[in-house]
C-alpha positions as a printed NumPy array, in Angstrom:
array([[-12.975,   0.914,  -0.841],
       [-10.579,   1.025,  -4.246],
       [ -7.554,  -0.087,  -2.22 ],
       [ -9.653,  -3.596,  -1.331],
       [-10.679,  -3.629,  -5.15 ],
       [ -6.772,  -3.285,  -6.449],
       [ -6.046,  -5.895,  -3.997],
       [ -7.711,  -8.197,  -4.83 ],
       [ -7.418,  -7.972,  -8.118],
       [ -3.583,  -7.977,  -7.663],
       [ -4.224, -11.037,  -5.867],
       [ -5.858, -12.9  ,  -8.062],
       [ -3.469, -11.836, -10.679],
       [ -0.747, -13.543,  -9.128],
       [ -2.926, -16.59 ,  -8.188],
       [ -3.693, -17.09 , -11.833],
       [ -0.193, -16.337, -13.12 ],
       [  0.584, -19.421, -10.281],
       [ -2.277, -21.705, -11.487],
       [ -0.739, -20.959, -15.008],
       [  2.682, -22.255, -14.484],
       [  1.498, -25.193, -11.799],
       [ -0.851, -26.198, -14.942],
       [  1.826, -25.834, -17.422],
       [  2.513, -29.777, -17.368],
       [ -1.438, -30.402, -17.968],
       [ -1.938, -28.067, -20.586],
       [  0.67 , -29.192, -22.82 ],
       [ -1.125, -33.174, -22.73 ],
       [ -4.233, -31.431, -23.185],
       [ -2.792, -29.638, -26.225],
       [ -1.249, -32.911, -27.95 ],
       [ -4.686, -34.064, -27.833],
       [ -6.398, -31.225, -29.074],
       [ -7.712, -29.738, -26.145],
       [ -6.682, -25.993, -25.168],
       [ -6.975, -24.405, -21.638],
       [ -8.149, -21.258, -21.77 ],
       [ -6.11 , -19.823, -18.998],
       [ -4.174, -17.09 , -20.961],
       [ -7.79 , -15.255, -21.629],
       [ -8.012, -15.291, -17.395],
       [ -4.681, -14.185, -16.622],
       [ -4.698, -11.255, -19.758],
       [ -8.442, -10.155, -18.456],
       [ -7.306,  -9.591, -14.671],
       [ -4.257,  -7.825, -15.566],
       [ -6.06 ,  -5.771, -17.852],
       [ -8.337,  -5.106, -14.998],
       [ -5.299,  -4.035, -12.641],
       [ -3.996,  -1.808, -14.31 ],
       [ -6.981,   0.231, -15.355],
       [ -7.72 ,   0.065, -11.609],
       [ -4.749,   2.118, -10.608],
       [ -4.653,   5.574,  -9.868],
       [ -4.201,   7.883, -12.584]])
């Protein structure tokens, strides 16, 4: 079960990185309008969760 949890976190982390890269043009436009997309928060949280799920 632990392996499934780690694998799921890794997949989610990778998907958020891809989504962040794909949303970069939109993020640049919205930033000019004064709106920030909080993609970095999701990436950071999933990265931290994945690192904590690693075996010691």
